[in-house]
Coordinates of C-alpha atoms in Angstrom, one line a residue:
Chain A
X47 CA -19.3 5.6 -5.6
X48 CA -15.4 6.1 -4.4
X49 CA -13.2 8.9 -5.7
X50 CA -10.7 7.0 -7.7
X51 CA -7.3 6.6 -6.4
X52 CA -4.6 9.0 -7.9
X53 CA -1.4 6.6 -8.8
X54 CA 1.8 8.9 -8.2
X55 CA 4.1 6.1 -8.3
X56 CA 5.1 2.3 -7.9
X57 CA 8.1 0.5 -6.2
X58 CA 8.4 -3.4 -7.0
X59 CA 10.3 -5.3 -4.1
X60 CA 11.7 -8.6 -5.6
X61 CA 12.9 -10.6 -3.2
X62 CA 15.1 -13.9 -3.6
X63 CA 15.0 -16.6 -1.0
X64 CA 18.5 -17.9 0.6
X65 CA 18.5 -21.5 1.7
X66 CA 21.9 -22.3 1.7
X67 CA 24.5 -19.6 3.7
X68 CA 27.8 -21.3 3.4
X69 CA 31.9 -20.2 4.4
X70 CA 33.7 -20.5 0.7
X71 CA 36.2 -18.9 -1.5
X72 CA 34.6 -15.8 -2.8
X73 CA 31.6 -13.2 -2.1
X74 CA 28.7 -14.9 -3.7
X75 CA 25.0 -15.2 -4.1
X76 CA 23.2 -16.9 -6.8
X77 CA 19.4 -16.8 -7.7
X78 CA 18.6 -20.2 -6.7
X79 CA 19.3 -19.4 -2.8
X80 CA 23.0 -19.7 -2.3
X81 CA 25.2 -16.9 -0.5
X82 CA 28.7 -17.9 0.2
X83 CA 31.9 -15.7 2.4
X84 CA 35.3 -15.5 1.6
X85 CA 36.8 -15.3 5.1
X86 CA 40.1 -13.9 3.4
X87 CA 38.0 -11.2 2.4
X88 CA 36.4 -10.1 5.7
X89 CA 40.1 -10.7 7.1
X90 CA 41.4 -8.1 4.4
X91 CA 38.1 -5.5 5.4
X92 CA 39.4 -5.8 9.2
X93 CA 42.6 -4.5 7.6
X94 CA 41.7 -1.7 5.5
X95 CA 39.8 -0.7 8.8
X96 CA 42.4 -1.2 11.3
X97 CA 42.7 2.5 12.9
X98 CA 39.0 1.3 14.5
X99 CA 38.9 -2.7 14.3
X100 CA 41.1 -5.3 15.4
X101 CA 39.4 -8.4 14.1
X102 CA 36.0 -9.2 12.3
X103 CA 34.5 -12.6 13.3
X104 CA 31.5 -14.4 11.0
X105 CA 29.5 -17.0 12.3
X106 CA 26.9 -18.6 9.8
X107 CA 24.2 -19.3 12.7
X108 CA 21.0 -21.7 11.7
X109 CA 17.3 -21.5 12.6
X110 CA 17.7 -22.8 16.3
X111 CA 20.9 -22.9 16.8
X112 CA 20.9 -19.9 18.8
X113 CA 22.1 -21.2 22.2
X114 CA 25.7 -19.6 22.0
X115 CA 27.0 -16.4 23.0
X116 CA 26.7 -12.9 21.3
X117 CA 28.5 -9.7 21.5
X118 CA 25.6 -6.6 21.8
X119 CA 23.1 -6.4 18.4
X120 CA 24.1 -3.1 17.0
X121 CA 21.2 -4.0 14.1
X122 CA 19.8 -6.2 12.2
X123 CA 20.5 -5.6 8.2
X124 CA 18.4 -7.1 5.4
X125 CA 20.7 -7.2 2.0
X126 CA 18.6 -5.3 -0.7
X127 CA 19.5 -3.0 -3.7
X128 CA 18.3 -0.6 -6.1
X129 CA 18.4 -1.7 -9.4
X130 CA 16.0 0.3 -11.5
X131 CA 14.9 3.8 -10.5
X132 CA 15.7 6.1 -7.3
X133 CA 14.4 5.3 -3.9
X134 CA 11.1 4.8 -3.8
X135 CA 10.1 4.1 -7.2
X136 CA 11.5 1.3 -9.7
X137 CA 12.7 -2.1 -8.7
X138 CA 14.3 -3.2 -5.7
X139 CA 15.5 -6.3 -5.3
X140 CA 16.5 -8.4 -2.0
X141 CA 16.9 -11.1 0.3
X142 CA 15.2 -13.0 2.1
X143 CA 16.1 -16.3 4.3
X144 CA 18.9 -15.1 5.7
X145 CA 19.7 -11.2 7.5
X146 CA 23.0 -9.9 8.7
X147 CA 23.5 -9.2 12.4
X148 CA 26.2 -6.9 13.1
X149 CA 27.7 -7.1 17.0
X150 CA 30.6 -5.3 18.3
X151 CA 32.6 -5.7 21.6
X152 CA 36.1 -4.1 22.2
X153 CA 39.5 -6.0 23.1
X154 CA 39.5 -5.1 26.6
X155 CA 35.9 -6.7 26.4
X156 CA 33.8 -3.6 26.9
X157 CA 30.6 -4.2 24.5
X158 CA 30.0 -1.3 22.0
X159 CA 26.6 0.1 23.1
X160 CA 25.4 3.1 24.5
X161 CA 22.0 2.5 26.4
X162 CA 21.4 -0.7 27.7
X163 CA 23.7 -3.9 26.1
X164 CA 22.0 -7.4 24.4
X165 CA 25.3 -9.3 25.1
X166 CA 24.5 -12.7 26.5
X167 CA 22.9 -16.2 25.3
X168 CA 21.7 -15.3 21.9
X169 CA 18.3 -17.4 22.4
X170 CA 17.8 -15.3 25.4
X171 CA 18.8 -11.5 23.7
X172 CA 17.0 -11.9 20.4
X173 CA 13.2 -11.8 20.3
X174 CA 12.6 -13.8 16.9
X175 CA 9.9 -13.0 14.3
X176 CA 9.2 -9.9 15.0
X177 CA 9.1 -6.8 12.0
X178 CA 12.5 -6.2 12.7
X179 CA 14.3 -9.3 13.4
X180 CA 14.9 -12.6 11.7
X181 CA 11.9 -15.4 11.8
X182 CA 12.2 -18.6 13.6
X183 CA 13.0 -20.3 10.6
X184 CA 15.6 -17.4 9.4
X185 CA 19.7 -17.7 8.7
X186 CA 21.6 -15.4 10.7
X187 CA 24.9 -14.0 9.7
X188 CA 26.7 -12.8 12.9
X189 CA 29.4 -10.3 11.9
X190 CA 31.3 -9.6 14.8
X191 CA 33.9 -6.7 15.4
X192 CA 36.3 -6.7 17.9
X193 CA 37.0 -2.6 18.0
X194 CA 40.5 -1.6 19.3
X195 CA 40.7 -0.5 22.9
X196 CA 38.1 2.0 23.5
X197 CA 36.9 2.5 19.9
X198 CA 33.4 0.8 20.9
X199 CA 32.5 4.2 22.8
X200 CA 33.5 6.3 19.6
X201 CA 31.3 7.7 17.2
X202 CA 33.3 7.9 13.9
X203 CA 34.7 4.3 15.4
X204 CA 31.2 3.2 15.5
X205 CA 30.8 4.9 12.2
X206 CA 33.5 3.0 10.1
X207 CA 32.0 -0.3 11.4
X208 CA 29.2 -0.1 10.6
X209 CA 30.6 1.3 6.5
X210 CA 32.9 -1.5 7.2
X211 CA 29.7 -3.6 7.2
X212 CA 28.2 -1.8 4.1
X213 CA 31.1 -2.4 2.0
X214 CA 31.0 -6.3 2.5
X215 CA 27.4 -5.9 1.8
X216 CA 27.7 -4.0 -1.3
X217 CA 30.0 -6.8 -2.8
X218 CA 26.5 -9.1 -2.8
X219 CA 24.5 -6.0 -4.2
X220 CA 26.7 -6.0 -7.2
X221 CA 25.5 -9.0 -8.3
X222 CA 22.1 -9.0 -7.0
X223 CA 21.6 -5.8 -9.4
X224 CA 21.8 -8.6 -12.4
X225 CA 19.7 -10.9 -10.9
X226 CA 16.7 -12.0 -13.6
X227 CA 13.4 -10.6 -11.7
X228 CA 10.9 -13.0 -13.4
X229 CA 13.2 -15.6 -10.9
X230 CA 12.0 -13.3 -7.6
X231 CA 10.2 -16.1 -4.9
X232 CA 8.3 -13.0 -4.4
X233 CA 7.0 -9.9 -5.6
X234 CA 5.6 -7.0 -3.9
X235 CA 3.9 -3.6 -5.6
X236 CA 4.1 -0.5 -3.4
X237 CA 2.2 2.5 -4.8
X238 CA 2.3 5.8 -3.5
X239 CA -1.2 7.3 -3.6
X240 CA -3.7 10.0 -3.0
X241 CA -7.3 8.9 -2.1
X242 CA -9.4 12.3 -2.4
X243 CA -12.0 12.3 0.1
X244 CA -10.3 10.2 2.8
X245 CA -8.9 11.3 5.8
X246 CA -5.5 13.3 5.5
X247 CA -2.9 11.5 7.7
X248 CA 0.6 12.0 8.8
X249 CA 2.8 10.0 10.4
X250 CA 5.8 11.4 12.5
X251 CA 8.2 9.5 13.4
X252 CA 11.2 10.6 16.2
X253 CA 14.6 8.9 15.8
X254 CA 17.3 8.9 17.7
X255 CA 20.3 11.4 17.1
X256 CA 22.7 11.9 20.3
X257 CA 25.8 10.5 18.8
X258 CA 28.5 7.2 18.8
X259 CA 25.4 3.7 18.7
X260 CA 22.4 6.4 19.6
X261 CA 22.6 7.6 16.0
X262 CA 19.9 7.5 12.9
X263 CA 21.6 7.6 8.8
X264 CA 19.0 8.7 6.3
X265 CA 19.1 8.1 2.2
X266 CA 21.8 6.1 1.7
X267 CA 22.9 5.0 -1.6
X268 CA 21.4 1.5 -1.3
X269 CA 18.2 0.3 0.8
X270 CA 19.3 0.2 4.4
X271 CA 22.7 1.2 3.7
X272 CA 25.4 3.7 4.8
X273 CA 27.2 4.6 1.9
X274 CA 26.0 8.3 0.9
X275 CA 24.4 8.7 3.5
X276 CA 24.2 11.4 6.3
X277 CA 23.6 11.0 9.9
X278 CA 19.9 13.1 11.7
X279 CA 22.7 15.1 13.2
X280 CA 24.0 16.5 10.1
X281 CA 20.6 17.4 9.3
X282 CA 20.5 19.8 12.8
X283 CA 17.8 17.0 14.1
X284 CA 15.0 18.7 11.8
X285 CA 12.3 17.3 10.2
X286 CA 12.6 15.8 6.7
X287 CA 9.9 14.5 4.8
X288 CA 9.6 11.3 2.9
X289 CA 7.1 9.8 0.7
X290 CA 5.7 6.2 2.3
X291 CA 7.3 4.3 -0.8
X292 CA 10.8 6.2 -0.1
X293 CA 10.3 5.1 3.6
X294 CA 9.5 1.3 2.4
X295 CA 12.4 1.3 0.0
X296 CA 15.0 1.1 2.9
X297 CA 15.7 5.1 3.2
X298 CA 16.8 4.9 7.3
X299 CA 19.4 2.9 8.6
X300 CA 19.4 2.3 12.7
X301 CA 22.8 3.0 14.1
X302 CA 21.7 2.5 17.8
Chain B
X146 CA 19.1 7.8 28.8
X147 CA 17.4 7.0 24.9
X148 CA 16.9 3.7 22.8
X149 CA 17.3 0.4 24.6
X150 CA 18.3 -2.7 23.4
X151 CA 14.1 -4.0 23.3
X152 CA 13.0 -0.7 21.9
X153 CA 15.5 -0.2 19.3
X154 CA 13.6 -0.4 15.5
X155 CA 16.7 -2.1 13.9
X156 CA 17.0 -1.0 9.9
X157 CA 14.7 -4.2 8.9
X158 CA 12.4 -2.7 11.4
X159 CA 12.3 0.2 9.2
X160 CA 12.5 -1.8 5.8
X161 CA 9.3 -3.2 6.8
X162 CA 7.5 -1.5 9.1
X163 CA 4.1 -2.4 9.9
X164 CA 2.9 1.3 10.9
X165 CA 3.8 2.4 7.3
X166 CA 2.2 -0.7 5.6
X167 CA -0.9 -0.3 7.5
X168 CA -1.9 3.3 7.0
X169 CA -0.4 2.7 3.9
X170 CA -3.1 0.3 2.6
X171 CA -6.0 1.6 4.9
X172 CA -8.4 2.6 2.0
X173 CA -10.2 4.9 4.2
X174 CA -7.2 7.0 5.0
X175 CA -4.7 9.1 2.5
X176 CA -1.4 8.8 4.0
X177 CA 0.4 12.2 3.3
X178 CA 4.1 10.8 3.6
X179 CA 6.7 9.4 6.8
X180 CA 7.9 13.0 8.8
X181 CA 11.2 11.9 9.9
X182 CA 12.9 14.1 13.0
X183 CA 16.1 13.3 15.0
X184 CA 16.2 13.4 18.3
X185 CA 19.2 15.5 19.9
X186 CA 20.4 16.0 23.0
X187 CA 20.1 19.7 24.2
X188 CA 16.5 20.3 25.5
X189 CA 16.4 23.7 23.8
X190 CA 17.0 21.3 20.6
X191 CA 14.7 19.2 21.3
X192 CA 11.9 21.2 21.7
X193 CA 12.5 23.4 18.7
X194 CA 12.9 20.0 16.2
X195 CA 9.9 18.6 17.9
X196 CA 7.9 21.9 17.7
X197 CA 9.0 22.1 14.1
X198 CA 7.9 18.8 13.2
X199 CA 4.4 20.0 14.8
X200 CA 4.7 23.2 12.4
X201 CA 5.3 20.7 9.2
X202 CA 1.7 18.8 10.3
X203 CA -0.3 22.0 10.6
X204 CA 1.1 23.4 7.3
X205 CA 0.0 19.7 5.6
X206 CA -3.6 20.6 6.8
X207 CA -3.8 16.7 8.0
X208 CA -7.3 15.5 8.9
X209 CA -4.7 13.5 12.0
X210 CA -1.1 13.3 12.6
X211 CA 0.4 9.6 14.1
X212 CA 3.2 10.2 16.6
X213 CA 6.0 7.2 17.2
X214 CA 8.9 6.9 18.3
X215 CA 11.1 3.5 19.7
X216 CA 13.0 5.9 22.3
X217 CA 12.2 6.6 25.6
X218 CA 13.5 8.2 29.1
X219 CA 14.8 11.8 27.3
X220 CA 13.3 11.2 24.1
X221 CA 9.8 11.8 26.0
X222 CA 10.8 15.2 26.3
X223 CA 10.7 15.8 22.2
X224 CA 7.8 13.6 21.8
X225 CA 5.1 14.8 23.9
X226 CA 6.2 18.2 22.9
X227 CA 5.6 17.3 19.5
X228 CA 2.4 15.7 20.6
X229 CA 1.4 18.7 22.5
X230 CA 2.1 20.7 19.7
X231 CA 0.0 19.1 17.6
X232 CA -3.1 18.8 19.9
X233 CA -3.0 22.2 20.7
X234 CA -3.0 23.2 17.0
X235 CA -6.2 21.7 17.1
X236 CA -5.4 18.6 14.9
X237 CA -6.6 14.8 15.9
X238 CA -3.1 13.1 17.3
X239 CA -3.0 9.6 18.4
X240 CA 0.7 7.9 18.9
X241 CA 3.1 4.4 19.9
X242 CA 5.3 5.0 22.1
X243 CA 6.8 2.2 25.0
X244 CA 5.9 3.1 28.3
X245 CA 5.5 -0.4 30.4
X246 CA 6.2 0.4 34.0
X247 CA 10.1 1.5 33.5
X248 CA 9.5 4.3 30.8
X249 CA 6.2 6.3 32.0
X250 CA 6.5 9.4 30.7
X251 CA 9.2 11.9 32.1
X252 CA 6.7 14.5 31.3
X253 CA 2.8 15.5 31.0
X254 CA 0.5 16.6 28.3
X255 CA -3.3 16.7 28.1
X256 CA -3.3 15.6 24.6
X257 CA -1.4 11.8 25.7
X258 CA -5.2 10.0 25.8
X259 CA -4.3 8.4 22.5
X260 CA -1.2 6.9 22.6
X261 CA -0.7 3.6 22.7
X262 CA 1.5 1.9 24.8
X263 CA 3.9 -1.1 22.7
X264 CA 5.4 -2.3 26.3
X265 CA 5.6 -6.6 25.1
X266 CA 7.3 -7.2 28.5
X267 CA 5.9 -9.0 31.2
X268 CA 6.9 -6.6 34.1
X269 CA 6.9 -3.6 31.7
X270 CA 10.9 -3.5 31.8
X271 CA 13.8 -2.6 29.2
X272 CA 14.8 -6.0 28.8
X273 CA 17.5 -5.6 26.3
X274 CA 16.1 -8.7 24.4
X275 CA 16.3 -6.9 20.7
X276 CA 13.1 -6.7 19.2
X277 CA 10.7 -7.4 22.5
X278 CA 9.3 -4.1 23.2
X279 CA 8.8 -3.0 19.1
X280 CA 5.3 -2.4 18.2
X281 CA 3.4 -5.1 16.4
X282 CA 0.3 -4.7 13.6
X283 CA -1.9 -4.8 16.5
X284 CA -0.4 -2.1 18.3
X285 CA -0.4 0.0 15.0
X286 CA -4.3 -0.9 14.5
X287 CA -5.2 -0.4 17.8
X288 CA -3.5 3.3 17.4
X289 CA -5.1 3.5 13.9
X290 CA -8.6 3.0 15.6
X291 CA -8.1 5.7 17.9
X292 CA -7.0 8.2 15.7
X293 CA -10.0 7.8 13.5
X294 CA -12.5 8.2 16.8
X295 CA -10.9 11.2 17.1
X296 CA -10.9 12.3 13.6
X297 CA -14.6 11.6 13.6
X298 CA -15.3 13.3 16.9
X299 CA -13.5 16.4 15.8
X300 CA -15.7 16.4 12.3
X301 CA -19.0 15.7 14.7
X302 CA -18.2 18.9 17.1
X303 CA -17.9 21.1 14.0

């Protein structure tokens, strides 16, 4: 006979499957698989950010059509919010169908990476279908920043760019928070658990923290955001701990 | 030298990480939690976050500690001190880590036996094609399966 399972707590992940990515007049996503993107707005966001970014480009890109050019991946972002709960318990709800790919080059053309650049024939520089990037049969919205001479090597550049990115993001979150969950396309339970008698494991995980695209943010306000969040650096590099459902509910964000 | 373009776990890497969600739903293991540590520069740093991280495990009495990380080149230097740290504490320590034939470790440990190597390239290379070289569910089972060997060796030599 097993030990039974101690229950310490249970995150739902509700997602909501996008079909139809369009350019329109105004931020927004509905249940039934519609997101559209006010290009006056993203104009406006390259604005309030104009110290760092000259111009932010968006390119609705389909399943397949991925023979055309792309500045460096800087990430790959799913859309998802809290709306019940901290993170890693309660209800989070988010997208799937479509993920946001943010890519950044500077004026002079210099491509804002670090280590090692993806620029090229985006059928050639993105490996589909894997954990961490879109499926074969996955929208792609391409958000590309042209950073102001130079800016693509700075870190609190880098930084903005990527909050620049948040902010947009957070305009969808708003309204995803009201979305009815019985209309999810699918439900999943996470529970964090102990199961006496079994064998004890950790799992470490090392993350990158040297500075301007080499950079890790941890607990943001929103899954796999940047808002309220702090960087590994600000942390002195050491080791936090996090339950498994805190990890699943989108407490890192990759800034390399 | 750190994250490539192929390595790099991108924040929907994290969001749904196959390494969690397997240990995570192994019924015969009780995950203890997702030890996060940054990486930094400075080798004294480095090997007092990475030690750290090693001091965490022990104080968790784990039954076997996982080891990943999706950098390479000068990250090696934090995580097989953190390995090492963890095998000579006596604890079970298996790992993921990209090696292929362009990032073999930069330096040694005797306690590296159980650390699998996610390298998806053909000619082992940093490819900068985003995503290529992130480990997979088999890569995390595989590592999964050595860890408990050596959980289980461990409780036979006792």
């Amino acid at each position: 006979m097993g030990v039974q399972e101690i229950d310490l707590r249970r995150l739902v992940i509700k997602s909501f499957h996008m079909t139809d990515v369009q350019m329109g007049d105004e931020n927004k996503i509905t249940m039934d698989g519609k997101l559209t993107i006010d290009g006056s707005y993203v104009k406006d966001l390259a604005e309030r950010h104009s110290k760092v970014i000259e111009k932010i480009d968006i390119q609705i890109i389909q399943p397949g059509d991925h023979d055309r050019y792309t500045n460096t991946i800087m990430d790959i972002i799913p859309i998802s919010t809290k709306v019940l709960g901290k993170c890693g318990e309660g209800i989070t709800h988010t997208v799937t169908g479509v993920y946001v790919m943010p890519t950044g080059v500077d004026v002079d053309g210099e491509q804002a990476h670090e280590f090692g650049s993806s620029e090229g024939n985006l059928k050639d520089m993105l490996y589909l279908n894997r954990a961490g990037t879109p499926s074969d049969t996955d929208i792609i919205i391409s958000f590309d920043i042209t950073f102001k001479k130079g800016m693509g090597q700075e870190r609190h550049a880098i930084i903005e760019a990527y909050h620049a990115v948040d902010e947009w993001i957070q305009v969808y979150r708003e309204q995803m928070k009201k979305f009815n969950g019985n209309k999810a396309t699918e439900k999943h339970e996470y529970h964090d658990v102990i199961r006496p008698g079994q064998k004890k494991v950790l799992i470490i995980k090392e993350m990158i923290a040297h500075g301007a695209m080499l950079d890790t943010w941890i607990f943001p306000n929103e899954p796999s955001g940047v808002a309220g969040g702090k960087s590994l650096i600000d942390y002195g590099c050491m080791p936090v701990m996090l339950t498994p459902n805190e990890f699943r509910d989108g407490a890192i964000h990759s800034m390399n | 030298m750190g994250v490539g373009p192929s390595t790099k776990e991108t924040s929907l890497h994290h969001f749904r990480d196959p390494l969690v969600d397997i240990v995570g739903s192994d019924s015969g293991i009780d995950l203890m939690g997702v030890l996060v540590f940054g990486s930094p520069e400075g080798n004294e740093e480095k090997i007092r976050c990475s030690r750290t991280a090693a001091v965490v495990a022990e104080c968790c009495r784990p039954d076997g500690v996982i080891v990943e990380t999706d950098g390479w080149g000068n990250l090696d230097v934090d995580y097989v001190n953190c390995v090492n740290e963890i095998g000579e504490r006596g604890i079970p320590v298996a790992g993921l880590n990209w090696s292929g034939t362009a990032g073999t470790f930069v330096v040694d440990s005797p306690y590296l036996d159980n650390v699998v190597d996610f390298n998806k390239n053909p000619e082992g290379i940093e490819s900068n094609i985003v995503g290529e070289n992130n480990y997979t569910a088999d890569d995390v089972r595989e590592c999964v399966k050595r860890l408990k060997i050596a959980m289980l060796k461990k409780g036979m030599n006792k």
